[in-house]
Coordinates of C-alpha atoms in Angstrom, one line a residue:
Chain W
M26 CA -24.4 18.4 21.1
T27 CA -22.0 15.5 20.2
V28 CA -19.2 17.3 22.0
Y29 CA -21.5 17.6 25.1
I30 CA -22.4 14.0 25.0
I31 CA -18.8 12.8 24.7
R32 CA -17.8 15.1 27.5
R33 CA -20.5 13.8 29.8
V34 CA -19.6 10.2 29.0
L35 CA -16.0 11.0 29.8
Q36 CA -17.0 12.6 33.1
L37 CA -18.7 9.3 34.0
I38 CA -15.4 7.5 34.1
P39 CA -14.1 9.0 37.4
V40 CA -17.5 8.5 39.0
L41 CA -17.6 4.8 37.9
L42 CA -14.0 4.4 39.1
G43 CA -14.9 5.8 42.5
V44 CA -18.0 3.7 42.7
S45 CA -16.0 0.6 42.0
I46 CA -13.4 1.5 44.6
L47 CA -16.0 2.0 47.2
V48 CA -17.8 -1.2 46.4
F49 CA -14.4 -3.0 46.3
S50 CA -13.6 -1.6 49.8
L51 CA -16.8 -3.0 51.2
M52 CA -15.2 -6.4 51.8
H53 CA -12.0 -4.8 53.2
L54 CA -13.7 -2.4 55.5
T55 CA -15.7 -5.1 57.2
P56 CA -14.3 -6.1 60.6
G57 CA -13.0 -9.7 60.4
N58 CA -11.2 -11.7 57.9
P59 CA -13.3 -12.7 54.8
A60 CA -11.5 -16.0 54.5
Q61 CA -12.4 -16.7 58.1
L62 CA -16.0 -15.8 57.3
M63 CA -16.0 -18.1 54.3
A64 CA -14.5 -21.0 56.1
G65 CA -16.5 -20.7 59.3
E66 CA -15.6 -20.0 62.9
S67 CA -13.9 -23.3 63.7
A68 CA -11.9 -23.7 60.5
P69 CA -8.3 -24.7 60.9
P70 CA -5.6 -22.1 60.1
D71 CA -4.4 -24.1 57.1
T72 CA -7.8 -23.9 55.4
I73 CA -8.0 -20.2 56.0
E74 CA -4.6 -19.7 54.5
Q75 CA -5.6 -21.6 51.5
I76 CA -8.7 -19.5 51.0
E77 CA -6.7 -16.3 51.5
E78 CA -4.3 -17.5 48.8
S79 CA -7.1 -18.4 46.4
L80 CA -8.9 -15.1 46.9
G81 CA -5.7 -13.2 46.6
L82 CA -6.2 -11.6 50.0
N83 CA -2.4 -11.6 50.6
D84 CA -1.7 -9.4 47.6
P85 CA -1.3 -5.6 48.1
L86 CA -4.7 -3.8 47.9
P87 CA -4.0 -2.0 44.6
V88 CA -3.2 -5.4 43.0
Q89 CA -6.4 -6.9 44.5
Y90 CA -8.4 -4.0 43.2
W91 CA -6.8 -4.4 39.7
D92 CA -7.7 -8.1 39.7
Y93 CA -11.2 -7.2 40.8
I94 CA -11.9 -4.4 38.3
S95 CA -10.3 -6.2 35.4
G96 CA -12.6 -9.2 36.2
V97 CA -15.7 -6.9 36.4
V98 CA -15.0 -5.3 33.1
Q99 CA -14.9 -8.8 31.5
G100 CA -18.1 -9.7 33.2
D101 CA -16.5 -11.7 36.0
L102 CA -18.1 -10.6 39.2
G103 CA -16.3 -13.1 41.4
T104 CA -17.4 -16.2 43.1
S105 CA -20.2 -16.5 45.6
M106 CA -19.0 -17.5 49.0
R107 CA -22.2 -19.3 49.8
Y108 CA -22.7 -21.4 46.7
N109 CA -19.2 -21.3 45.3
T110 CA -20.7 -20.4 41.9
P111 CA -19.9 -17.5 39.7
V112 CA -21.7 -14.4 41.0
A113 CA -22.7 -13.3 37.5
D114 CA -24.8 -16.5 37.0
E115 CA -26.5 -15.8 40.3
V116 CA -27.1 -12.1 39.7
W117 CA -28.2 -11.6 36.1
P118 CA -31.5 -13.6 36.0
K119 CA -32.5 -11.7 39.2
F120 CA -31.4 -8.4 37.8
K121 CA -33.8 -8.9 35.0
V122 CA -36.7 -9.3 37.5
T123 CA -35.7 -6.2 39.4
L124 CA -35.2 -4.2 36.2
E125 CA -38.7 -5.2 35.1
L126 CA -40.2 -4.2 38.4
S127 CA -38.5 -0.9 38.4
I128 CA -39.4 -0.1 34.8
Y129 CA -43.1 -0.9 35.3
S130 CA -43.1 1.1 38.5
T131 CA -41.4 4.1 36.8
I132 CA -44.0 4.0 34.0
L133 CA -46.8 3.9 36.6
S134 CA -45.2 6.8 38.5
I135 CA -44.8 8.9 35.4
F136 CA -48.2 8.3 34.1
M137 CA -50.1 8.8 37.3
G138 CA -47.8 11.6 38.4
L139 CA -48.2 13.6 35.2
L140 CA -52.0 13.1 35.1
A141 CA -52.5 14.1 38.7
G142 CA -50.0 17.0 38.5
I143 CA -51.7 18.5 35.3
I144 CA -55.2 18.2 36.8
S145 CA -54.0 19.8 40.0
A146 CA -52.2 22.7 38.2
V147 CA -55.0 23.4 35.7
R148 CA -57.6 23.5 38.5
Q149 CA -55.5 25.2 41.1
Y150 CA -57.1 25.5 44.6
S151 CA -60.1 23.4 43.4
I152 CA -61.4 20.4 45.4
S153 CA -59.7 18.0 43.0
D154 CA -56.4 19.9 43.3
I155 CA -56.6 19.8 47.1
T156 CA -57.6 16.1 47.1
I157 CA -54.8 15.2 44.7
M158 CA -52.2 17.1 46.8
I159 CA -53.3 15.5 50.0
I160 CA -53.1 12.0 48.4
A161 CA -49.7 12.9 47.1
L162 CA -48.5 13.9 50.5
F163 CA -49.7 10.6 51.9
G164 CA -48.1 8.7 49.0
L165 CA -44.8 10.5 49.8
S166 CA -45.0 9.7 53.5
M167 CA -45.9 6.1 53.3
P168 CA -43.2 3.4 53.6
N169 CA -43.5 1.4 50.4
F170 CA -43.1 -1.9 52.4
W171 CA -46.1 -1.0 54.6
L172 CA -48.2 0.0 51.6
G173 CA -47.2 -3.4 50.1
L174 CA -48.3 -5.2 53.2
M175 CA -51.6 -3.3 53.2
L176 CA -52.2 -4.1 49.5
I177 CA -51.6 -7.7 50.2
Q178 CA -54.0 -7.6 53.1
W179 CA -56.9 -5.9 51.2
F180 CA -56.5 -7.1 47.6
A181 CA -54.9 -10.5 48.0
V182 CA -56.1 -11.8 51.4
N183 CA -59.5 -10.2 51.7
L184 CA -60.6 -9.8 48.2
G185 CA -58.5 -12.4 46.5
W186 CA -58.1 -10.4 43.4
F187 CA -54.3 -10.8 43.1
P188 CA -51.8 -13.3 44.3
P189 CA -50.1 -12.1 47.5
T190 CA -46.6 -13.0 46.5
G191 CA -44.4 -13.9 43.5
W192 CA -43.6 -12.4 40.1
E193 CA -45.2 -14.7 37.6
G194 CA -48.0 -13.7 35.2
P195 CA -49.6 -10.3 34.7
S196 CA -51.8 -10.4 37.8
S197 CA -48.9 -10.9 40.2
I198 CA -47.1 -7.7 39.1
V199 CA -50.0 -5.4 39.9
L200 CA -49.6 -5.1 43.7
P201 CA -45.7 -4.8 43.7
V202 CA -45.8 -2.2 41.0
I203 CA -48.4 -0.1 42.8
S204 CA -46.5 -0.5 46.1
L205 CA -43.2 0.6 44.6
G206 CA -44.6 3.2 42.2
T207 CA -46.8 5.2 44.5
A208 CA -44.1 7.4 46.1
G209 CA -42.6 8.2 42.7
A210 CA -46.1 9.1 41.4
A211 CA -46.5 11.4 44.4
I212 CA -43.2 13.1 43.8
I213 CA -43.8 13.5 40.1
A214 CA -47.3 14.9 40.7
R215 CA -46.0 17.6 43.0
M216 CA -43.2 18.5 40.6
T217 CA -45.5 18.6 37.6
R218 CA -48.0 20.8 39.5
S219 CA -45.4 23.4 40.6
S220 CA -43.7 23.3 37.3
M221 CA -47.0 23.8 35.4
L222 CA -48.0 26.6 37.6
D223 CA -44.6 28.3 37.0
V224 CA -45.1 28.0 33.3
I225 CA -48.7 29.1 33.2
S226 CA -47.9 32.4 34.9
Q227 CA -45.4 33.3 32.2
D228 CA -45.9 36.0 29.6
Y229 CA -46.1 33.8 26.6
I230 CA -49.0 31.8 28.0
R231 CA -50.8 35.0 28.8
T232 CA -50.2 36.2 25.2
A233 CA -51.5 32.9 23.8
R234 CA -54.6 33.3 26.0
A235 CA -55.1 36.9 24.9
K236 CA -54.8 35.8 21.3
G237 CA -57.8 33.5 22.0
V238 CA -56.0 30.2 21.8
K239 CA -58.1 27.4 23.3
K240 CA -57.3 26.5 26.9
R241 CA -56.7 22.9 25.9
V242 CA -54.2 23.8 23.3
I243 CA -52.5 26.2 25.6
I244 CA -52.1 23.6 28.3
Y245 CA -51.1 20.6 26.2
K246 CA -49.2 22.3 23.4
H247 CA -47.6 25.4 25.0
A248 CA -47.4 24.9 28.7
L249 CA -46.8 21.2 29.2
K250 CA -43.9 21.0 26.8
N251 CA -41.9 23.5 29.0
A252 CA -43.3 22.2 32.3
L253 CA -42.1 18.7 31.5
I254 CA -38.4 19.7 31.5
P255 CA -37.8 19.6 35.3
V256 CA -40.1 16.6 35.5
V257 CA -37.7 14.6 33.3
T258 CA -34.9 15.0 35.8
V259 CA -37.1 14.0 38.7
A260 CA -38.3 10.9 36.8
G261 CA -34.7 9.9 36.1
L262 CA -33.8 10.2 39.8
Q263 CA -37.0 8.3 40.6
F264 CA -35.9 5.4 38.5
G265 CA -32.8 5.0 40.6
A266 CA -34.7 5.4 43.8
L267 CA -37.2 2.7 42.6
L268 CA -34.3 0.4 41.7
A269 CA -33.0 0.6 45.2
G270 CA -36.5 0.7 46.8
A271 CA -37.2 -2.6 45.0
V272 CA -35.1 -4.2 47.8
L273 CA -38.0 -3.6 50.2
T274 CA -40.8 -4.4 47.7
E275 CA -39.2 -7.6 46.7
S276 CA -38.8 -8.6 50.3
V277 CA -42.6 -7.9 51.0
F278 CA -43.8 -9.7 47.9
A279 CA -41.3 -12.5 48.1
I280 CA -40.1 -11.7 44.6
N281 CA -36.9 -13.5 43.6
G282 CA -35.1 -10.4 42.4
M283 CA -31.7 -8.7 43.0
G284 CA -33.0 -6.7 45.9
R285 CA -33.9 -9.8 47.8
L286 CA -30.6 -11.5 46.8
L287 CA -28.8 -8.4 48.1
V288 CA -30.5 -8.5 51.5
D289 CA -30.0 -12.3 51.9
S290 CA -26.3 -11.9 50.9
I291 CA -25.8 -9.1 53.4
I292 CA -27.2 -11.3 56.2
Q293 CA -25.2 -14.3 55.1
R294 CA -22.1 -12.0 54.6
D295 CA -21.7 -13.2 51.0
F296 CA -19.6 -10.2 50.0
P297 CA -18.9 -10.9 46.3
V298 CA -22.7 -11.1 45.7
V299 CA -23.3 -7.9 47.8
Q300 CA -20.6 -6.1 45.9
A301 CA -22.0 -7.2 42.5
C302 CA -25.6 -6.1 43.4
I303 CA -24.6 -2.7 44.7
L304 CA -22.2 -2.2 41.8
I305 CA -24.9 -3.1 39.2
I306 CA -27.6 -0.8 40.8
A307 CA -25.1 2.1 41.0
V308 CA -23.9 1.7 37.4
V309 CA -27.4 1.5 36.0
F310 CA -28.4 4.5 38.1
V311 CA -25.5 6.6 36.9
V312 CA -26.0 5.6 33.3
V313 CA -29.8 6.4 33.5
N314 CA -29.0 9.8 35.0
L315 CA -26.6 10.5 32.1
I316 CA -29.3 9.7 29.6
V317 CA -31.7 11.9 31.5
D318 CA -29.2 14.8 31.6
I319 CA -28.6 14.5 27.9
S320 CA -32.3 14.4 27.1
Y321 CA -32.7 17.4 29.5
K322 CA -30.4 19.5 27.4
F323 CA -32.0 18.2 24.3
L324 CA -35.5 19.2 25.5
N325 CA -34.5 22.5 26.9
K326 CA -32.9 24.4 24.0
R327 CA -32.4 27.5 26.1
I328 CA -29.7 25.8 28.2
D329 CA -26.2 26.6 27.1
L330 CA -24.5 23.3 26.2
N331 CA -21.2 24.5 27.4
D332 CA -21.9 24.4 31.0
Chain Q
M11 CA -12.5 58.8 63.1
S12 CA -13.8 58.7 66.6
N13 CA -16.6 61.1 65.6
Q14 CA -17.8 58.8 63.0
Q15 CA -18.0 55.9 65.4
V16 CA -20.0 57.9 67.8
E17 CA -22.4 58.8 65.0
A18 CA -22.6 55.2 63.9
A19 CA -23.7 53.9 67.3
P20 CA -27.3 55.2 67.3
T21 CA -27.9 53.7 63.8
Q22 CA -26.9 50.3 65.1
P23 CA -30.5 49.1 65.8
K24 CA -31.4 50.0 62.2
V25 CA -28.7 47.9 60.8
E26 CA -30.1 45.0 62.8
N27 CA -33.5 45.6 61.5
P28 CA -33.5 43.7 58.2
R29 CA -32.8 40.4 59.9
V30 CA -35.4 41.0 62.6
K31 CA -37.8 42.1 59.9
A32 CA -37.0 39.0 57.9
A33 CA -37.7 36.8 60.9
K34 CA -41.0 38.6 61.6
D35 CA -41.9 38.3 58.0
F36 CA -41.1 34.6 58.2
Y37 CA -43.3 34.0 61.2
R38 CA -46.1 35.9 59.6
R39 CA -46.0 33.8 56.5
L40 CA -45.6 30.6 58.4
K41 CA -48.6 31.4 60.6
K42 CA -50.7 31.9 57.4
N43 CA -49.7 28.4 56.3
V44 CA -52.2 26.3 58.2
P45 CA -50.9 22.9 57.1
A46 CA -47.4 23.9 58.1
L47 CA -48.7 24.9 61.6
I48 CA -50.5 21.6 61.9
G49 CA -47.3 19.8 60.9
F50 CA -45.3 21.8 63.4
Y51 CA -47.7 21.2 66.3
T52 CA -48.0 17.5 65.5
I53 CA -44.2 17.2 65.6
L54 CA -44.2 19.1 68.9
I55 CA -46.9 16.8 70.4
L56 CA -45.1 13.7 69.2
V57 CA -41.8 14.8 70.7
I58 CA -43.5 15.5 74.0
F59 CA -45.3 12.2 73.9
S60 CA -42.1 10.3 73.1
I61 CA -40.6 11.7 76.3
I62 CA -43.5 11.6 78.7
G63 CA -45.5 8.8 77.1
P64 CA -43.6 5.8 78.4
W65 CA -44.1 7.1 82.0
M66 CA -47.8 7.6 81.5
L67 CA -48.3 4.0 80.5
S68 CA -48.6 1.3 83.2
T69 CA -47.7 -1.4 80.7
D70 CA -44.2 -2.4 79.6
P71 CA -43.4 -2.8 75.9
S72 CA -41.9 -6.2 76.5
D73 CA -44.6 -7.6 78.7
T74 CA -46.1 -10.6 77.1
D75 CA -49.7 -11.8 77.6
V76 CA -49.7 -15.3 76.1
I77 CA -53.5 -15.8 76.5
N78 CA -54.2 -12.6 74.6
K79 CA -51.9 -13.3 71.6
F80 CA -53.1 -11.8 68.3
A81 CA -56.0 -9.9 70.1
G82 CA -57.6 -7.3 67.9
P83 CA -58.0 -3.7 69.1
S84 CA -60.1 -3.5 72.2
A85 CA -60.7 -1.2 75.2
E86 CA -57.9 -3.0 77.1
H87 CA -55.5 -3.1 74.1
W88 CA -56.2 -0.1 72.0
F89 CA -54.2 -1.3 69.0
G90 CA -54.4 -5.0 69.9
T91 CA -51.6 -7.3 70.7
D92 CA -48.8 -8.9 68.6
H93 CA -47.7 -12.5 68.2
L94 CA -46.2 -12.6 71.7
G95 CA -49.2 -10.9 73.3
R96 CA -47.4 -7.6 73.7
D97 CA -49.5 -4.5 73.7
I98 CA -49.0 -2.7 70.4
F99 CA -50.0 0.7 71.6
T100 CA -47.5 0.6 74.4
R101 CA -44.8 -0.5 71.9
I102 CA -45.6 2.3 69.5
I103 CA -45.4 4.9 72.3
H104 CA -42.1 3.5 73.5
G105 CA -40.8 3.2 69.9
M106 CA -41.6 6.8 69.2
K107 CA -38.4 8.1 70.8
L108 CA -36.3 5.6 68.8
T109 CA -37.9 6.8 65.5
L110 CA -37.7 10.5 66.3
G111 CA -34.2 10.0 67.8
I112 CA -32.9 8.3 64.7
G113 CA -34.5 11.0 62.5
F114 CA -33.0 13.9 64.5
A115 CA -29.7 12.4 65.2
S116 CA -28.9 11.2 61.7
V117 CA -30.0 14.5 60.1
F118 CA -28.0 16.4 62.7
M119 CA -24.9 14.3 62.0
G120 CA -25.4 14.5 58.2
A121 CA -25.7 18.3 58.4
A122 CA -22.7 18.6 60.7
M123 CA -20.6 16.8 58.1
G124 CA -22.3 18.1 54.9
I125 CA -22.4 21.8 55.8
P126 CA -18.6 22.3 56.2
I127 CA -18.0 20.2 53.1
G128 CA -20.4 22.3 51.0
I129 CA -19.1 25.6 52.3
I130 CA -15.5 24.6 51.7
A131 CA -16.3 23.5 48.2
G132 CA -18.4 26.5 47.4
Y133 CA -16.1 29.1 49.1
Y134 CA -12.7 28.0 47.9
G135 CA -13.8 26.7 44.5
G136 CA -11.2 25.5 42.0
K137 CA -9.5 22.2 42.6
I138 CA -10.8 21.7 46.1
D139 CA -14.3 22.1 44.8
A140 CA -13.7 19.7 41.9
V141 CA -12.3 17.0 44.2
I142 CA -15.1 17.3 46.8
M143 CA -17.8 17.4 44.3
R144 CA -16.5 14.3 42.5
F145 CA -16.6 12.5 45.8
I146 CA -20.1 13.7 46.4
D147 CA -21.0 12.5 42.9
I148 CA -19.7 9.1 43.8
L149 CA -21.8 9.0 47.0
L150 CA -24.9 10.2 45.0
A151 CA -24.4 7.2 42.6
F152 CA -25.9 5.0 45.2
P153 CA -29.6 5.7 45.0
G154 CA -32.1 5.7 47.8
I155 CA -31.7 3.1 50.5
L156 CA -28.7 1.5 48.7
L157 CA -25.9 3.6 50.3
A158 CA -27.4 3.1 53.8
L159 CA -27.7 -0.6 53.1
A160 CA -24.1 -0.8 51.9
I161 CA -22.9 0.9 55.1
V162 CA -24.9 -1.3 57.3
S163 CA -23.5 -4.3 55.5
I164 CA -20.1 -3.1 56.6
L165 CA -20.9 -2.0 60.2
G166 CA -23.4 -4.7 61.0
G167 CA -27.1 -4.3 62.0
S168 CA -28.0 -2.2 65.0
L169 CA -29.9 1.0 65.6
V170 CA -26.6 3.0 66.1
N171 CA -25.2 1.8 62.9
V172 CA -28.5 2.6 61.1
T173 CA -28.3 6.1 62.4
I174 CA -24.7 6.4 61.2
A175 CA -25.6 4.9 57.8
V176 CA -28.5 7.3 57.3
A177 CA -26.3 10.2 58.4
I178 CA -23.7 9.4 55.8
Y179 CA -26.5 9.0 53.2
A180 CA -27.6 12.6 54.1
I181 CA -24.2 14.2 53.6
P182 CA -24.2 14.6 49.8
G183 CA -27.6 16.3 49.8
F184 CA -26.5 18.9 52.4
A185 CA -23.2 19.4 50.8
R186 CA -24.7 20.1 47.4
I187 CA -27.4 22.5 48.6
I188 CA -24.9 24.4 50.8
R189 CA -22.3 24.6 48.0
G190 CA -24.9 26.1 45.7
S191 CA -26.0 28.7 48.3
T192 CA -22.4 29.5 49.2
L193 CA -21.6 30.1 45.6
A194 CA -24.5 32.5 45.4
A195 CA -23.7 34.2 48.7
K196 CA -19.9 34.5 48.0
N197 CA -20.6 36.7 45.0
L198 CA -22.8 39.2 46.8
E199 CA -21.4 42.7 46.8
Y200 CA -21.3 43.0 50.6
V201 CA -19.0 40.0 50.9
D202 CA -16.6 41.7 48.5
A203 CA -16.9 44.8 50.7
I204 CA -16.0 42.9 53.9
K205 CA -13.1 41.2 52.1
A206 CA -11.9 44.6 51.1
L207 CA -12.1 45.7 54.7
G208 CA -9.7 42.8 55.5
A209 CA -12.0 40.2 57.0
G210 CA -10.5 36.7 57.1
D211 CA -12.0 33.6 55.5
G212 CA -13.2 32.3 58.8
R213 CA -15.0 35.5 59.7
I214 CA -16.6 35.7 56.3
I215 CA -17.7 32.1 56.3
F216 CA -19.1 32.0 59.8
K217 CA -20.5 35.6 60.2
H218 CA -21.6 36.3 56.7
I219 CA -22.0 33.3 54.5
L220 CA -23.4 30.7 57.0
P221 CA -26.4 32.9 58.2
N222 CA -27.2 33.4 54.5
V223 CA -27.3 29.7 53.6
L224 CA -29.1 28.5 56.7
S225 CA -32.6 28.7 55.4
P226 CA -32.2 26.1 52.7
V227 CA -30.4 23.9 55.3
I228 CA -33.4 24.2 57.7
V229 CA -35.9 23.3 54.9
N230 CA -33.7 20.4 53.7
A231 CA -33.2 19.1 57.2
T232 CA -36.9 19.1 58.0
L233 CA -37.7 17.2 54.8
Y234 CA -34.7 15.0 55.3
I235 CA -35.9 13.8 58.7
A236 CA -38.9 12.4 56.9
T237 CA -36.6 10.5 54.5
A238 CA -34.3 9.4 57.3
I239 CA -37.2 7.9 59.3
L240 CA -38.4 6.0 56.3
T241 CA -35.0 4.7 55.4
A242 CA -34.2 3.7 59.0
A243 CA -37.6 1.9 59.3
G244 CA -36.9 0.2 56.0
L245 CA -33.6 -1.1 57.3
S246 CA -35.2 -2.4 60.5
F247 CA -37.9 -3.9 58.4
L248 CA -35.2 -5.9 56.5
G249 CA -33.9 -7.0 59.9
M250 CA -30.8 -4.8 59.6
G251 CA -31.6 -2.2 62.2
A252 CA -33.3 -2.6 65.5
Q253 CA -32.9 -6.0 67.1
P254 CA -35.7 -7.7 69.0
P255 CA -37.2 -6.9 71.4
Q256 CA -36.7 -3.2 70.7
P257 CA -40.1 -1.7 69.8
E258 CA -38.8 0.0 66.7
W259 CA -41.7 0.6 64.2
G260 CA -40.0 -0.9 61.2
A261 CA -39.0 -4.0 63.2
M262 CA -42.6 -4.3 64.4
L263 CA -43.8 -4.2 60.8
N264 CA -41.4 -7.0 60.1
D265 CA -42.9 -9.0 63.0
G266 CA -46.4 -8.4 61.7
R267 CA -45.8 -9.4 58.1
S268 CA -45.9 -13.1 58.9
Y269 CA -49.4 -12.8 60.3
M270 CA -51.1 -10.6 57.7
R271 CA -53.7 -13.3 57.0
D272 CA -55.1 -13.5 60.5
A273 CA -53.9 -10.5 62.4
G274 CA -53.3 -7.6 60.0
H275 CA -53.5 -5.0 62.8
I276 CA -50.0 -6.0 64.0
A277 CA -48.5 -4.5 60.9
F278 CA -51.2 -1.8 60.4
F279 CA -50.6 0.4 63.4
P280 CA -46.8 0.7 63.4
G281 CA -47.1 1.6 59.7
M282 CA -49.7 4.2 60.4
A283 CA -47.5 5.6 63.1
I284 CA -44.6 6.0 60.6
V285 CA -47.0 7.6 58.1
I286 CA -48.2 10.2 60.7
V287 CA -44.7 11.2 61.8
V288 CA -43.3 11.3 58.2
L289 CA -46.4 13.3 57.1
A290 CA -45.9 15.8 59.9
F291 CA -42.3 16.5 58.8
N292 CA -43.2 16.6 55.2
I293 CA -46.0 19.2 55.7
F294 CA -43.9 21.3 58.0
G295 CA -41.0 21.2 55.6
D296 CA -43.2 22.2 52.7
G297 CA -44.6 25.1 54.8
L298 CA -41.1 26.2 55.8
R299 CA -39.9 26.2 52.2
D300 CA -42.9 28.3 51.2
A301 CA -42.4 30.7 54.1
L302 CA -38.6 31.1 53.4
D303 CA -38.9 31.3 49.6
P304 CA -38.5 34.9 48.6
K305 CA -40.4 34.2 45.4
M306 CA -43.6 33.5 47.4
K307 CA -43.4 36.8 49.3
K308 CA -46.5 38.2 47.6

């Protein structure tokens, strides 16, 4: 197990390196000169040269990348072009908000998805199964930003139960979390259902049933444990999708998180901030997936740890 | 030798049989899957509508009717009008070809890039495979809409760039699925047999491996169109895709969000349109998967 974990962590290094190179290239692949963008259209050539010098834009690309990555490793994410402040100061408080939103939404997805998926599988082809699967299909097909707008319309504007925007206090998080978590819940419900059905049809469940074990015990003790294994992977992937999907949810609910910062910075062409946001989301996603992979192997003892 | 060939000729139709049988089998199972058929016909109707719809309407998507701004649904304006007094129904019908176009074009481009990458990785294996898959891993490290967002941040916001961004975002998924299927197909005995007969790599890949890996591609592509449409609408919603006055549904939602308090219908109908289209692709994709899945043959 330890060897497996170490190997997986080592395998992470080339991926993280690649991610950082791609993110670093963002600024250089963009048409136009970043210094020109920073100084504005009508800036004199002297100013642009100065900025180029201070940003190190005249150095060879590998040198620039080295400067960038050694800064990142030390927590220096560069300087915001818009505010001329360290990007890290700008990003971290907002990252906290986005992380909270994603974690709550993931919890909601897993809870709702498991519950719905188990009910569906246990009562296959019943009215409740069909209803749940239809709702799940809708949940999967709905843009989360539209769902968010509709939730605001019904529960904030018409009923006044929740504030329409913001991220302060428990009542303000309800609508964004539902809006972001619904698609994930739908995906997990469908996965749980098919995985449960797979497991239920297996010999050992039939044996348990033939032995006279109670249905409840079979489902929760014998079947669910094995059915959960593929669900864990999906839940991990969902967390990443939610982290990125938060970009849209934050925009709808005017939440001051990293997603909104990312969108604003793209529009303002504040590349250091864009790079930092994308890099952070990607790194968190990769690390979460690593944890999921490791727990997957841990849960499923049948898998050979050497592959 | 020549005798053998003459003898072999009459059995030719029988050799063809398994594939025809598989296709017939597939249609039989697809026909039984009522939701999948509903999905398929909905897509068909939507495609037809997106082509002939704009001609059937007498109104223009950009026509403004200032007196009737924010009008709710009525006999004259089925889905009401928006903040500029434009007819929302007309705009949705005109926007349909944009939405479907982005969906089909981006998935087609993504598949056109992802399939060769996946086949090369799976077929040649070894170092080539390792390098390609590491690169795919890197692309997969950007979850959901993030990769598309990053690409649009480089290319700038427009519908064409959104299509390109969503296509690139589709590549890793296709490459991975195809690689897996290619690995499985490569080890089939008949591929060894053809190799022993002296068939070249190109012939093996195009004539024997590609047809075998196509069914996961078709399922993936169908389901992927749904994701592509959602992603593209999301980018337009953020103001990074369609530019006004294009009647793109995500952009229309973005227009409507400022008026949720007084004119919720402006955002409701374009969103509903997205849901219906995405739902149709999702149901059809699910049905295709079931019909093509050998495990479900019973």
